[in-house]
């Protein structure tokens, strides 16, 4: 069975909620999915057993939250080239973090990224629940190709 890992940072829990919904979408599609907080990943090697990896962080002061920055420097030491990838995050008005994470995964880690990053104002607003679940399903679809 294909395996996915969702790594997220959050301050008030909104990005964690999005991560849970993405995980639901993956699991519904038959992908075994683990979730971990960015600060709990201690070694780059922990990332390598997975076929797909999704990284998520909210935007504060126009940037990704610090925990995700630290995690991305750690992830740089893993061999993630060619693995399926996605990026997501909660935001209030500008939402820079998901696109920056996405670009790092694409250009530095050389991952096979899903169409675009998922930015949600809130999992509960504007169809957020469905969008997050669909995001998980679209990553699962990449693993079946
Ligand atoms: C001090 C502060 C600064 C923020 N800065 C931004 C920002 O620059 N751009 C933005 O889109 N949202 C900003 N937000 C909104 C958060 O991104 C939003 O509340 C998000 O849902 C938080 O996600 P979290 O619960 O995962 O931490 C800010 C919120 C606070 C409290």
Tab-separated table of C-alpha atoms and ligand atoms in Angstrom:
chain	number	residue	atom	x	y	z
A	1	UNK	CA	0.000	0.000	0.000
A	2	UNK	CA	1.237	3.496	-0.846
A	3	UNK	CA	2.190	5.653	2.129
A	4	UNK	CA	1.924	9.404	2.694
A	5	UNK	CA	3.284	11.683	5.402
A	6	UNK	CA	1.793	15.050	6.305
A	7	UNK	CA	4.142	17.379	8.186
A	8	UNK	CA	2.610	20.566	9.534
A	9	UNK	CA	3.253	23.574	11.728
A	10	UNK	CA	0.438	25.518	13.351
A	11	UNK	CA	-0.089	28.185	16.000
A	12	UNK	CA	-3.817	28.134	16.619
A	13	UNK	CA	-4.744	24.752	15.101
A	14	UNK	CA	-6.243	25.797	11.763
A	15	UNK	CA	-3.468	24.327	9.615
A	16	UNK	CA	-3.638	21.153	11.715
A	17	UNK	CA	-7.352	20.879	10.899
A	18	UNK	CA	-6.578	21.237	7.189
A	19	UNK	CA	-3.927	18.525	7.561
A	20	UNK	CA	-6.524	16.200	9.122
A	21	UNK	CA	-8.915	16.770	6.226
A	22	UNK	CA	-6.211	16.138	3.630
A	23	UNK	CA	-5.364	12.939	5.525
A	24	UNK	CA	-9.017	11.879	5.276
A	25	UNK	CA	-8.926	12.374	1.507
A	26	UNK	CA	-5.791	10.274	1.210
A	27	UNK	CA	-7.105	7.498	3.450
A	28	UNK	CA	-10.461	7.353	1.626
A	29	UNK	CA	-8.382	6.778	-1.507
A	30	UNK	CA	-6.520	3.867	0.076
A	31	UNK	CA	-3.274	5.625	0.971
A	32	UNK	CA	-1.871	4.848	4.429
A	33	UNK	CA	-1.273	8.299	5.920
A	34	UNK	CA	0.737	9.499	8.923
A	35	UNK	CA	0.689	13.007	10.387
A	36	UNK	CA	3.435	14.660	12.397
A	37	UNK	CA	4.170	18.135	13.736
A	38	UNK	CA	7.189	19.717	12.049
A	39	UNK	CA	9.034	20.050	15.350
A	40	UNK	CA	8.660	16.333	16.068
A	41	UNK	CA	10.632	15.250	12.998
A	42	UNK	CA	14.151	14.681	14.287
A	43	UNK	CA	15.951	13.052	11.347
A	44	UNK	CA	15.741	13.518	7.588
A	45	UNK	CA	15.694	9.727	7.198
A	46	UNK	CA	12.212	9.644	8.805
A	47	UNK	CA	10.853	11.154	5.585
A	48	UNK	CA	12.291	8.680	3.135
A	49	UNK	CA	9.957	5.644	3.567
A	50	UNK	CA	7.007	7.643	2.161
A	51	UNK	CA	5.762	7.761	-1.445
A	52	UNK	CA	4.083	11.158	-0.967
A	53	UNK	CA	4.854	14.037	1.387
A	54	UNK	CA	2.749	17.092	2.139
A	55	UNK	CA	4.081	20.026	4.103
A	56	UNK	CA	1.835	22.717	5.593
A	57	UNK	CA	2.212	25.978	7.504
A	58	UNK	CA	0.194	29.115	8.192
A	59	UNK	CA	1.301	32.607	7.175
A	60	UNK	CA	2.359	35.062	9.869
A	61	UNK	CA	3.859	38.456	9.016
A	62	UNK	CA	4.013	37.524	5.342
A	63	UNK	CA	6.016	34.367	5.912
A	64	UNK	CA	5.778	30.729	6.924
A	65	UNK	CA	5.854	30.066	10.658
A	66	UNK	CA	9.348	29.342	12.046
A	67	UNK	CA	8.748	25.653	12.767
A	68	UNK	CA	8.275	24.967	9.055
A	69	UNK	CA	11.422	26.885	8.105
A	70	UNK	CA	13.495	24.816	10.514
A	71	UNK	CA	11.874	21.637	9.233
A	72	UNK	CA	12.602	22.481	5.574
A	73	UNK	CA	16.316	22.832	6.359
A	74	UNK	CA	16.202	19.366	7.934
A	75	UNK	CA	14.238	17.931	4.991
A	76	UNK	CA	16.932	19.215	2.639
A	77	UNK	CA	19.070	16.299	3.876
A	78	UNK	CA	16.530	13.655	2.780
A	79	UNK	CA	16.394	12.238	-0.723
A	80	UNK	CA	12.877	13.240	-1.782
A	81	UNK	CA	13.493	13.587	-5.538
A	82	UNK	CA	10.626	12.261	-7.634
A	83	UNK	CA	8.277	11.666	-4.698
A	84	UNK	CA	4.749	13.068	-4.926
A	85	UNK	CA	4.349	16.363	-3.069
A	86	UNK	CA	1.841	18.922	-1.920
A	87	UNK	CA	1.863	22.075	0.216
A	88	UNK	CA	-0.908	23.752	2.174
A	89	UNK	CA	-1.714	26.215	4.904
A	90	UNK	CA	-4.244	28.430	6.618
A	91	UNK	CA	-4.031	32.172	6.086
A	92	UNK	CA	-5.832	35.426	6.841
A	93	UNK	CA	-5.316	37.763	3.876
A	94	UNK	CA	-2.028	37.315	1.982
A	95	UNK	CA	-1.133	33.632	2.474
A	96	UNK	CA	2.469	33.492	1.234
A	97	UNK	CA	3.511	30.343	3.130
A	98	UNK	CA	1.974	27.526	1.046
A	99	UNK	CA	3.431	28.792	-2.242
A	100	UNK	CA	6.886	29.220	-0.697
A	101	UNK	CA	6.801	25.698	0.698
A	102	UNK	CA	5.568	24.396	-2.664
A	103	UNK	CA	8.396	26.122	-4.539
A	104	UNK	CA	11.012	24.770	-2.128
A	105	UNK	CA	9.695	21.228	-2.551
A	106	UNK	CA	9.701	21.618	-6.327
A	107	UNK	CA	12.976	23.433	-6.951
A	108	UNK	CA	15.202	22.289	-4.073
A	109	UNK	CA	13.845	18.841	-3.226
A	110	UNK	CA	12.979	18.074	-6.891
A	111	UNK	CA	9.671	16.540	-5.928
A	112	UNK	CA	6.836	15.723	-8.310
A	113	UNK	CA	4.361	18.362	-7.165
A	114	UNK	CA	0.579	18.279	-7.457
A	115	UNK	CA	-0.878	21.144	-9.580
A	116	UNK	CA	-0.699	23.882	-6.954
A	117	UNK	CA	-0.517	24.656	-3.243
A	118	UNK	CA	-3.719	24.605	-1.183
A	119	UNK	CA	-4.420	27.888	0.611
A	120	UNK	CA	-7.477	28.051	2.848
A	121	UNK	CA	-8.731	30.968	4.940
A	122	UNK	CA	-10.294	28.382	7.181
A	123	UNK	CA	-11.211	24.740	6.840
A	124	UNK	CA	-14.779	25.696	7.697
A	125	UNK	CA	-15.178	28.550	5.179
A	126	UNK	CA	-15.907	28.550	1.444
A	127	UNK	CA	-16.016	24.787	0.930
A	128	UNK	CA	-12.753	24.316	2.806
A	129	UNK	CA	-13.594	20.855	4.108
A	130	UNK	CA	-14.232	19.546	0.628
A	131	UNK	CA	-11.255	21.354	-0.917
A	132	UNK	CA	-8.876	19.878	1.646
A	133	UNK	CA	-10.262	16.369	1.215
A	134	UNK	CA	-10.050	16.736	-2.579
A	135	UNK	CA	-6.428	17.852	-2.248
A	136	UNK	CA	-5.673	14.588	-0.465
A	137	UNK	CA	-7.482	12.645	-3.163
A	138	UNK	CA	-5.509	14.346	-5.932
A	139	UNK	CA	-2.228	13.356	-4.277
A	140	UNK	CA	-3.545	9.782	-3.972
A	141	UNK	CA	-4.375	9.828	-7.697
A	142	UNK	CA	-0.743	10.709	-8.490
A	143	UNK	CA	0.374	7.566	-6.661
A	144	UNK	CA	-1.849	5.345	-8.792
A	145	UNK	CA	-0.342	6.512	-12.091
B	1	LIG	C1	0.087	38.370	14.469
B	1	LIG	C2	-0.539	37.730	13.261
B	1	LIG	C3	0.026	37.943	12.000
B	1	LIG	C4	-0.551	37.370	10.850
B	1	LIG	N1	0.016	37.631	9.627
B	1	LIG	C5	-0.597	37.163	8.511
B	1	LIG	C6	-0.080	37.493	7.220
B	1	LIG	O1	0.929	38.169	7.050
B	1	LIG	N2	-0.744	37.018	6.138
B	1	LIG	C7	-1.870	36.239	6.247
B	1	LIG	O2	-2.405	35.819	5.233
B	1	LIG	N3	-2.376	35.906	7.459
B	1	LIG	C8	-1.777	36.335	8.589
B	1	LIG	N4	-2.288	36.010	9.827
B	1	LIG	C9	-3.486	35.140	9.908
B	1	LIG	C10	-3.142	33.653	10.127
B	1	LIG	O3	-2.404	33.151	9.039
B	1	LIG	C11	-4.465	32.862	10.271
B	1	LIG	O4	-5.075	33.212	11.507
B	1	LIG	C12	-4.289	31.359	10.184
B	1	LIG	O5	-5.567	30.748	10.136
B	1	LIG	C13	-3.525	30.788	11.369
B	1	LIG	O6	-3.316	29.410	11.151
B	1	LIG	P1	-2.867	28.425	12.333
B	1	LIG	O7	-4.088	28.214	13.203
B	1	LIG	O8	-2.492	27.153	11.641
B	1	LIG	O9	-1.744	29.039	13.098
B	1	LIG	C14	-1.710	36.555	10.979
B	1	LIG	C15	-2.251	36.334	12.263
B	1	LIG	C16	-1.686	36.901	13.380
B	1	LIG	C17	-2.311	36.646	14.753
